[in-house]
Amino acid sequence: MMPAFVFLFLKTNAQQDQSYKGFVGKTLADSKEYWIPPVTAPKGAPNVIWILLDDVGFGASSSFGGLINTPTIDSLANNGLRYTNFHTTAICAPTRSALLTGRNSSYVHMAGFAHKLLAAGFPGWDGKIPSSDGTIAEILKANGYNTFAVGKYGVTPDEEDNDAGPFDHWPNEKGFEHFFGFLGSQTDQYKPDLAEDESKVTPDGRHLSEQITDKAIFYIDRQKKAAPDKPFFLYYAPGATHAPHQVPDAWRDMYKGKFDEGWDAYREKVFANQKKIDLLPAYAQLPDRNSNIKAWNTLSADEKKLYARFMEVYAAYLSYTDYEIKRLIDELKKTNQLDNTIIFVMLGDNGASKEGTLYGDVDRSLFSKPLSEDDNIKYNLSNIDKIGTPAGVEVNYPLGWAQACNTPFKYWKQDANSEGGTHNPLIIFYPKGITGKGGLRNQYSHVTDILPTTLELLGIKAPDSIKGIKQDPIWGTSLAFSLNNASGPSKHNVQYYYIFGSRSVYKDGWKAAYAFQPSVHNMLTSSYSVTDTTNNEWQLYNMNEDFNERIDLAKKYPEKLKELKALFDQLATQNKLYPLITWDDVNEKIKKGVTVPHATPASK
């Protein structure tokens, strides 16, 4: 009987022989050579750039009616398309995993984060994207593209975030040929936890956004010199505008005095701008100010001075980020590549951040003991000159500005139940593929749609396998149909959302939402303490008639709510979301000093 290993060896060779088109004889004269041809992209294939900003609300940038100048992004929008009904997951790591894979975050094991404290030993929660859920970089690399990533990656498990590895979930092992940036969720912009390819490196002291832009330009220029006709894919994801809000000296005071009227006036002006440029339905109304936020005209002079300074620096941070994007775009223009480049600009991986608390943060840790209102204001006033500087460690603006930057929506980052957490601007720029420049698109869409849209525009089929590993189905649906069809019906008609307790589910214009309120206050969970969980109830909204969730229809249509709750359960099961881990669960771990073991707990 033939030994098993011999049989396996012969079987493997036979399989190899079937794909080998040469002939192996006993001598060279009797043999015919065969070389597998290199994979190349079609001649003239476009470059692709994904730009993903961090913690930018719907109403922050001038591109979507905001009062913060973003001329470069405006230009891309005016020569491309604005998508007004695009959605993210409500927080960073889930959004990034869904973007990179085209699959829902919990399905690819990123229901929470890749951080030990916010991961758990369950298939949807262990923070390790499986090889069966390949990234856009892996797909494009296999189709003749060079692949680069710069900036925030955010989906590498904590235990791999070091020079010793393993490097299984670093960008280079997920299809990116070169990476320069940081692997975590946030970093100091002047002293970043910096990595290049598969090594930690020392930052040079400049602002991180400048460094990553230089590196992106370097990667592109080097590649084009070596292979001028080869297309590239660039994932450009600056730390901006996530905390800490830090801006170069020359930019820090450019908005001095521009926000002295306060957050109430800001909301009204932005809402009027958005109506004027038809970003909102004709019936739209501005929701009331959140009850936890004080009216601007009731604040003391010191509070106004402090809070206006937070917003001045944040605005400068966003405008500075726009300038760094301009440097990248200018390089494409100079090298005659811009017209053959598809650019996706996602203005935020979630809504504006509520993590700055009601009073704003200057340099206190997320885990610092909360101060009283008076002590917090006094502390921040005594450190007002740190705001925006390299000395400010945890600078983040107060909740009033988060709501303002989220105009016209309620709530903010982390709130998966609310459009304020999940509704972000999207711009698609593609000179060769868009005929009606500057148009608006209102089709419902989700971050999982960016990968299949990219593939369809490039004429690439999602692979059945990558490196011999069978691939899971793509969840997202392509938006390519909408580029030159403003009135085409939405194709992404069902979507669920979940972030540590808050949740929602959307189907065909209807949305059921559950606004989980944590019972234990912690800086990670909310900007204000909530002690009563008895009023946690599901809401129901008809998004076709009430796009910013002003009218709860749960009592009027109980059967529709029941149907959607059942759908959420179905999707949660299908996408490995269970068990539902909440902020209360996380807070208990913090309270007990417990972190989550990060062994590999569950295979697919």
PDB file of N, CA, C and O in Angstrom, residues 88-114 122-130 133 155 416 446-448 475-476 495-500 571-572 574-577 604:
ATOM      1  N   THR A  88     -21.779  55.237   8.061  1.00  0.00           N
ATOM      2  CA  THR A  88     -20.682  54.490   8.666  1.00  0.00           C
ATOM      3  C   THR A  88     -21.250  53.686   9.839  1.00  0.00           C
ATOM      4  O   THR A  88     -22.460  53.633  10.032  1.00  0.00           O
ATOM      5  N   THR A  89     -20.380  53.099  10.648  1.00  0.00           N
ATOM      6  CA  THR A  89     -20.870  52.232  11.729  1.00  0.00           C
ATOM      7  C   THR A  89     -21.090  52.973  13.047  1.00  0.00           C
ATOM      8  O   THR A  89     -21.650  52.415  13.973  1.00  0.00           O
ATOM      9  N   ALA A  90     -20.594  54.195  13.172  1.00  0.00           N
ATOM     10  CA  ALA A  90     -20.712  55.053  14.364  1.00  0.00           C
ATOM     11  C   ALA A  90     -19.458  55.082  15.224  1.00  0.00           C
ATOM     12  O   ALA A  90     -19.389  55.840  16.190  1.00  0.00           O
ATOM     13  N   ILE A  91     -18.442  54.299  14.874  1.00  0.00           N
ATOM     14  CA  ILE A  91     -17.172  54.378  15.614  1.00  0.00           C
ATOM     15  C   ILE A  91     -16.054  53.821  14.729  1.00  0.00           C
ATOM     16  O   ILE A  91     -16.315  53.099  13.763  1.00  0.00           O
ATOM     17  N   CYS A  92     -14.797  54.113  15.094  1.00  0.00           N
ATOM     18  CA  CYS A  92     -13.703  54.017  14.125  1.00  0.00           C
ATOM     19  C   CYS A  92     -13.323  52.610  13.670  1.00  0.00           C
ATOM     20  O   CYS A  92     -13.347  52.320  12.473  1.00  0.00           O
ATOM     21  N   ALA A  93     -12.938  51.713  14.574  1.00  0.00           N
ATOM     22  CA  ALA A  93     -12.439  50.408  14.131  1.00  0.00           C
ATOM     23  C   ALA A  93     -13.490  49.598  13.368  1.00  0.00           C
ATOM     24  O   ALA A  93     -13.182  48.999  12.327  1.00  0.00           O
ATOM     25  N   PRO A  94     -14.742  49.547  13.841  1.00  0.00           N
ATOM     26  CA  PRO A  94     -15.757  48.863  13.033  1.00  0.00           C
ATOM     27  C   PRO A  94     -15.918  49.456  11.633  1.00  0.00           C
ATOM     28  O   PRO A  94     -16.059  48.717  10.649  1.00  0.00           O
ATOM     29  N   THR A  95     -15.892  50.780  11.528  1.00  0.00           N
ATOM     30  CA  THR A  95     -15.995  51.404  10.203  1.00  0.00           C
ATOM     31  C   THR A  95     -14.830  51.005   9.319  1.00  0.00           C
ATOM     32  O   THR A  95     -15.007  50.657   8.146  1.00  0.00           O
ATOM     33  N   ARG A  96     -13.630  51.032   9.853  1.00  0.00           N
ATOM     34  CA  ARG A  96     -12.444  50.753   9.041  1.00  0.00           C
ATOM     35  C   ARG A  96     -12.388  49.296   8.599  1.00  0.00           C
ATOM     36  O   ARG A  96     -11.980  48.992   7.473  1.00  0.00           O
ATOM     37  N   SER A  97     -12.802  48.386   9.470  1.00  0.00           N
ATOM     38  CA  SER A  97     -12.822  46.979   9.070  1.00  0.00           C
ATOM     39  C   SER A  97     -13.869  46.736   7.994  1.00  0.00           C
ATOM     40  O   SER A  97     -13.635  45.967   7.047  1.00  0.00           O
ATOM     41  N   ALA A  98     -15.026  47.387   8.119  1.00  0.00           N
ATOM     42  CA  ALA A  98     -16.078  47.245   7.109  1.00  0.00           C
ATOM     43  C   ALA A  98     -15.649  47.867   5.782  1.00  0.00           C
ATOM     44  O   ALA A  98     -15.936  47.318   4.707  1.00  0.00           O
ATOM     45  N   LEU A  99     -14.973  48.997   5.844  1.00  0.00           N
ATOM     46  CA  LEU A  99     -14.487  49.652   4.634  1.00  0.00           C
ATOM     47  C   LEU A  99     -13.479  48.782   3.901  1.00  0.00           C
ATOM     48  O   LEU A  99     -13.589  48.551   2.688  1.00  0.00           O
ATOM     49  N   LEU A 100     -12.493  48.286   4.617  1.00  0.00           N
ATOM     50  CA  LEU A 100     -11.400  47.548   3.989  1.00  0.00           C
ATOM     51  C   LEU A 100     -11.853  46.215   3.405  1.00  0.00           C
ATOM     52  O   LEU A 100     -11.266  45.736   2.424  1.00  0.00           O
ATOM     53  N   THR A 101     -12.893  45.602   3.992  1.00  0.00           N
ATOM     54  CA  THR A 101     -13.304  44.263   3.560  1.00  0.00           C
ATOM     55  C   THR A 101     -14.601  44.231   2.762  1.00  0.00           C
ATOM     56  O   THR A 101     -14.897  43.213   2.125  1.00  0.00           O
ATOM     57  N   GLY A 102     -15.418  45.296   2.840  1.00  0.00           N
ATOM     58  CA  GLY A 102     -16.722  45.274   2.190  1.00  0.00           C
ATOM     59  C   GLY A 102     -17.737  44.413   2.916  1.00  0.00           C
ATOM     60  O   GLY A 102     -18.804  44.105   2.381  1.00  0.00           O
ATOM     61  N   ARG A 103     -17.415  44.044   4.161  1.00  0.00           N
ATOM     62  CA  ARG A 103     -18.297  43.178   4.956  1.00  0.00           C
ATOM     63  C   ARG A 103     -18.591  43.859   6.293  1.00  0.00           C
ATOM     64  O   ARG A 103     -17.833  44.718   6.744  1.00  0.00           O
ATOM     65  N   ASN A 104     -19.663  43.457   6.932  1.00  0.00           N
ATOM     66  CA  ASN A 104     -20.028  44.078   8.197  1.00  0.00           C
ATOM     67  C   ASN A 104     -18.973  43.831   9.268  1.00  0.00           C
ATOM     68  O   ASN A 104     -18.325  42.780   9.298  1.00  0.00           O
ATOM     69  N   SER A 105     -18.826  44.810  10.158  1.00  0.00           N
ATOM     70  CA  SER A 105     -17.724  44.789  11.115  1.00  0.00           C
ATOM     71  C   SER A 105     -17.759  43.563  12.027  1.00  0.00           C
ATOM     72  O   SER A 105     -16.715  42.930  12.259  1.00  0.00           O
ATOM     73  N   SER A 106     -18.921  43.212  12.555  1.00  0.00           N
ATOM     74  CA  SER A 106     -18.965  42.044  13.441  1.00  0.00           C
ATOM     75  C   SER A 106     -18.690  40.756  12.667  1.00  0.00           C
ATOM     76  O   SER A 106     -18.094  39.812  13.202  1.00  0.00           O
ATOM     77  N   TYR A 107     -19.077  40.717  11.402  1.00  0.00           N
ATOM     78  CA  TYR A 107     -18.813  39.534  10.584  1.00  0.00           C
ATOM     79  C   TYR A 107     -17.316  39.306  10.428  1.00  0.00           C
ATOM     80  O   TYR A 107     -16.847  38.166  10.357  1.00  0.00           O
ATOM     81  N   VAL A 108     -16.543  40.409  10.383  1.00  0.00           N
ATOM     82  CA  VAL A 108     -15.087  40.292  10.256  1.00  0.00           C
ATOM     83  C   VAL A 108     -14.399  40.464  11.614  1.00  0.00           C
ATOM     84  O   VAL A 108     -13.250  40.894  11.701  1.00  0.00           O
ATOM     85  N   HIS A 109     -15.147  40.136  12.703  1.00  0.00           N
ATOM     86  CA  HIS A 109     -14.588  40.043  14.056  1.00  0.00           C
ATOM     87  C   HIS A 109     -14.287  41.395  14.700  1.00  0.00           C
ATOM     88  O   HIS A 109     -13.529  41.454  15.670  1.00  0.00           O
ATOM     89  N   MET A 110     -14.851  42.483  14.184  1.00  0.00           N
ATOM     90  CA  MET A 110     -14.549  43.806  14.714  1.00  0.00           C
ATOM     91  C   MET A 110     -15.831  44.506  15.172  1.00  0.00           C
ATOM     92  O   MET A 110     -16.076  45.667  14.876  1.00  0.00           O
ATOM     93  N   ALA A 111     -16.667  43.790  15.938  1.00  0.00           N
ATOM     94  CA  ALA A 111     -17.859  44.418  16.496  1.00  0.00           C
ATOM     95  C   ALA A 111     -17.476  45.530  17.458  1.00  0.00           C
ATOM     96  O   ALA A 111     -18.191  46.519  17.616  1.00  0.00           O
ATOM     97  N   GLY A 112     -16.330  45.354  18.124  1.00  0.00           N
ATOM     98  CA  GLY A 112     -15.805  46.379  19.008  1.00  0.00           C
ATOM     99  C   GLY A 112     -14.528  46.954  18.445  1.00  0.00           C
ATOM    100  O   GLY A 112     -14.530  47.644  17.433  1.00  0.00           O
ATOM    101  N   PHE A 113     -13.408  46.649  19.082  1.00  0.00           N
ATOM    102  CA  PHE A 113     -12.111  47.164  18.666  1.00  0.00           C
ATOM    103  C   PHE A 113     -11.092  46.029  18.633  1.00  0.00           C
ATOM    104  O   PHE A 113     -11.380  44.910  19.050  1.00  0.00           O
ATOM    105  N   ALA A 114      -9.891  46.370  18.190  1.00  0.00           N
ATOM    106  CA  ALA A 114      -8.778  45.438  18.281  1.00  0.00           C
ATOM    107  C   ALA A 114      -8.013  45.636  19.585  1.00  0.00           C
ATOM    108  O   ALA A 114      -6.988  45.006  19.799  1.00  0.00           O
ATOM    109  N   PHE A 122     -15.097  36.073  21.485  1.00  0.00           N
ATOM    110  CA  PHE A 122     -16.204  35.552  20.690  1.00  0.00           C
ATOM    111  C   PHE A 122     -15.910  35.842  19.218  1.00  0.00           C
ATOM    112  O   PHE A 122     -15.191  36.797  18.899  1.00  0.00           O
ATOM    113  N   PRO A 123     -16.480  35.039  18.294  1.00  0.00           N
ATOM    114  CA  PRO A 123     -16.126  35.191  16.877  1.00  0.00           C
ATOM    115  C   PRO A 123     -16.291  36.604  16.326  1.00  0.00           C
ATOM    116  O   PRO A 123     -15.481  37.045  15.517  1.00  0.00           O
ATOM    117  N   GLY A 124     -17.339  37.316  16.745  1.00  0.00           N
ATOM    118  CA  GLY A 124     -17.536  38.655  16.195  1.00  0.00           C
ATOM    119  C   GLY A 124     -16.779  39.741  16.903  1.00  0.00           C
ATOM    120  O   GLY A 124     -16.786  40.902  16.477  1.00  0.00           O
ATOM    121  N   TRP A 125     -16.077  39.383  17.988  1.00  0.00           N
ATOM    122  CA  TRP A 125     -15.535  40.397  18.894  1.00  0.00           C
ATOM    123  C   TRP A 125     -14.035  40.295  19.144  1.00  0.00           C
ATOM    124  O   TRP A 125     -13.483  41.100  19.902  1.00  0.00           O
ATOM    125  N   ASP A 126     -13.336  39.337  18.557  1.00  0.00           N
ATOM    126  CA  ASP A 126     -11.940  39.139  18.962  1.00  0.00           C
ATOM    127  C   ASP A 126     -10.961  40.119  18.328  1.00  0.00           C
ATOM    128  O   ASP A 126      -9.769  40.115  18.645  1.00  0.00           O
ATOM    129  N   GLY A 127     -11.448  40.965  17.415  1.00  0.00           N
ATOM    130  CA  GLY A 127     -10.606  42.028  16.885  1.00  0.00           C
ATOM    131  C   GLY A 127      -9.562  41.591  15.878  1.00  0.00           C
ATOM    132  O   GLY A 127      -8.584  42.311  15.646  1.00  0.00           O
ATOM    133  N   LYS A 128      -9.757  40.440  15.258  1.00  0.00           N
ATOM    134  CA  LYS A 128      -8.788  39.923  14.293  1.00  0.00           C
ATOM    135  C   LYS A 128      -9.482  39.605  12.975  1.00  0.00           C
ATOM    136  O   LYS A 128     -10.189  38.600  12.852  1.00  0.00           O
ATOM    137  N   ILE A 129      -9.293  40.443  11.981  1.00  0.00           N
ATOM    138  CA  ILE A 129      -9.930  40.235  10.676  1.00  0.00           C
ATOM    139  C   ILE A 129      -9.400  38.944  10.056  1.00  0.00           C
ATOM    140  O   ILE A 129      -8.189  38.788   9.859  1.00  0.00           O
ATOM    141  N   PRO A 130     -10.275  37.983   9.725  1.00  0.00           N
ATOM    142  CA  PRO A 130      -9.820  36.691   9.197  1.00  0.00           C
ATOM    143  C   PRO A 130      -9.301  36.798   7.755  1.00  0.00           C
ATOM    144  O   PRO A 130      -9.673  37.699   7.003  1.00  0.00           O
ATOM    145  N   ASP A 133     -11.710  37.046   4.816  1.00  0.00           N
ATOM    146  CA  ASP A 133     -12.340  38.327   4.522  1.00  0.00           C
ATOM    147  C   ASP A 133     -11.262  39.287   4.034  1.00  0.00           C
ATOM    148  O   ASP A 133     -10.808  40.192   4.744  1.00  0.00           O
ATOM    149  N   VAL A 155      -6.906  48.707  13.085  1.00  0.00           N
ATOM    150  CA  VAL A 155      -7.498  47.372  13.184  1.00  0.00           C
ATOM    151  C   VAL A 155      -6.425  46.294  13.388  1.00  0.00           C
ATOM    152  O   VAL A 155      -6.583  45.155  12.957  1.00  0.00           O
ATOM    153  N   ALA A 416     -24.958  54.286  17.632  1.00  0.00           N
ATOM    154  CA  ALA A 416     -25.340  53.506  16.455  1.00  0.00           C
ATOM    155  C   ALA A 416     -26.835  53.558  16.199  1.00  0.00           C
ATOM    156  O   ALA A 416     -27.302  53.167  15.127  1.00  0.00           O
ATOM    157  N   HIS A 446     -23.731  52.676   2.384  1.00  0.00           N
ATOM    158  CA  HIS A 446     -23.048  52.267   3.609  1.00  0.00           C
ATOM    159  C   HIS A 446     -21.566  52.074   3.306  1.00  0.00           C
ATOM    160  O   HIS A 446     -21.176  51.843   2.153  1.00  0.00           O
ATOM    161  N   VAL A 447     -20.755  52.148   4.333  1.00  0.00           N
ATOM    162  CA  VAL A 447     -19.309  52.063   4.146  1.00  0.00           C
ATOM    163  C   VAL A 447     -18.883  50.748   3.481  1.00  0.00           C
ATOM    164  O   VAL A 447     -17.861  50.697   2.789  1.00  0.00           O
ATOM    165  N   THR A 448     -19.658  49.685   3.649  1.00  0.00           N
ATOM    166  CA  THR A 448     -19.337  48.424   2.975  1.00  0.00           C
ATOM    167  C   THR A 448     -19.488  48.521   1.459  1.00  0.00           C
ATOM    168  O   THR A 448     -19.023  47.631   0.737  1.00  0.00           O
ATOM    169  N   TRP A 475     -20.681  41.970   1.551  1.00  0.00           N
ATOM    170  CA  TRP A 475     -21.979  42.456   2.015  1.00  0.00           C
ATOM    171  C   TRP A 475     -22.431  43.678   1.225  1.00  0.00           C
ATOM    172  O   TRP A 475     -23.602  43.806   0.865  1.00  0.00           O
ATOM    173  N   GLY A 476     -21.527  44.604   0.959  1.00  0.00           N
ATOM    174  CA  GLY A 476     -21.888  45.876   0.340  1.00  0.00           C
ATOM    175  C   GLY A 476     -22.374  45.729  -1.087  1.00  0.00           C
ATOM    176  O   GLY A 476     -22.172  44.703  -1.749  1.00  0.00           O
ATOM    177  N   GLN A 495     -29.700  47.272   6.488  1.00  0.00           N
ATOM    178  CA  GLN A 495     -28.439  47.461   7.213  1.00  0.00           C
ATOM    179  C   GLN A 495     -28.691  47.503   8.707  1.00  0.00           C
ATOM    180  O   GLN A 495     -29.643  48.118   9.172  1.00  0.00           O
ATOM    181  N   TYR A 496     -27.817  46.859   9.474  1.00  0.00           N
ATOM    182  CA  TYR A 496     -27.910  46.930  10.934  1.00  0.00           C
ATOM    183  C   TYR A 496     -26.717  47.722  11.479  1.00  0.00           C
ATOM    184  O   TYR A 496     -25.679  47.867  10.818  1.00  0.00           O
ATOM    185  N   TYR A 497     -26.863  48.228  12.705  1.00  0.00           N
ATOM    186  CA  TYR A 497     -25.815  49.000  13.378  1.00  0.00           C
ATOM    187  C   TYR A 497     -25.788  48.588  14.846  1.00  0.00           C
ATOM    188  O   TYR A 497     -26.834  48.383  15.466  1.00  0.00           O
ATOM    189  N   TYR A 498     -24.586  48.516  15.421  1.00  0.00           N
ATOM    190  CA  TYR A 498     -24.479  48.206  16.849  1.00  0.00           C
ATOM    191  C   TYR A 498     -23.146  48.706  17.383  1.00  0.00           C
ATOM    192  O   TYR A 498     -22.088  48.386  16.833  1.00  0.00           O
ATOM    193  N   ILE A 499     -23.181  49.507  18.445  1.00  0.00           N
ATOM    194  CA  ILE A 499     -21.965  49.924  19.137  1.00  0.00           C
ATOM    195  C   ILE A 499     -22.217  49.865  20.645  1.00  0.00           C
ATOM    196  O   ILE A 499     -22.889  50.731  21.214  1.00  0.00           O
ATOM    197  N   PHE A 500     -21.710  48.842  21.295  1.00  0.00           N
ATOM    198  CA  PHE A 500     -21.706  48.703  22.755  1.00  0.00           C
ATOM    199  C   PHE A 500     -23.048  49.052  23.406  1.00  0.00           C
ATOM    200  O   PHE A 500     -23.097  49.777  24.392  1.00  0.00           O
ATOM    201  N   LEU A 571     -30.178  39.559  11.536  1.00  0.00           N
ATOM    202  CA  LEU A 571     -28.912  40.069  11.017  1.00  0.00           C
ATOM    203  C   LEU A 571     -27.794  39.937  12.048  1.00  0.00           C
ATOM    204  O   LEU A 571     -26.644  39.658  11.695  1.00  0.00           O
ATOM    205  N   ALA A 572     -28.132  40.142  13.317  1.00  0.00           N
ATOM    206  CA  ALA A 572     -27.134  39.994  14.369  1.00  0.00           C
ATOM    207  C   ALA A 572     -26.613  38.562  14.425  1.00  0.00           C
ATOM    208  O   ALA A 572     -25.408  38.319  14.597  1.00  0.00           O
ATOM    209  N   GLN A 574     -26.715  36.333  11.896  1.00  0.00           N
ATOM    210  CA  GLN A 574     -26.015  36.080  10.642  1.00  0.00           C
ATOM    211  C   GLN A 574     -24.613  36.673  10.637  1.00  0.00           C
ATOM    212  O   GLN A 574     -23.677  36.102  10.055  1.00  0.00           O
ATOM    213  N   ASN A 575     -24.457  37.826  11.299  1.00  0.00           N
ATOM    214  CA  ASN A 575     -23.188  38.549  11.247  1.00  0.00           C
ATOM    215  C   ASN A 575     -22.351  38.418  12.513  1.00  0.00           C
ATOM    216  O   ASN A 575     -21.467  39.232  12.764  1.00  0.00           O
ATOM    217  N   LYS A 576     -22.640  37.387  13.336  1.00  0.00           N
ATOM    218  CA  LYS A 576     -21.808  37.057  14.500  1.00  0.00           C
ATOM    219  C   LYS A 576     -21.758  38.174  15.531  1.00  0.00           C
ATOM    220  O   LYS A 576     -20.746  38.349  16.230  1.00  0.00           O
ATOM    221  N   LEU A 577     -22.822  38.949  15.646  1.00  0.00           N
ATOM    222  CA  LEU A 577     -22.832  40.071  16.578  1.00  0.00           C
ATOM    223  C   LEU A 577     -23.039  39.625  18.027  1.00  0.00           C
ATOM    224  O   LEU A 577     -22.561  40.281  18.961  1.00  0.00           O
ATOM    225  N   LYS A 604     -13.363  31.051  12.543  1.00  0.00           N
ATOM    226  CA  LYS A 604     -14.576  31.321  11.779  1.00  0.00           C
ATOM    227  C   LYS A 604     -15.428  30.064  11.699  1.00  0.00           C
ATOM    228  O   LYS A 604     -14.908  28.985  11.616  1.00  0.00           O
TER     229      LYS A 604
END
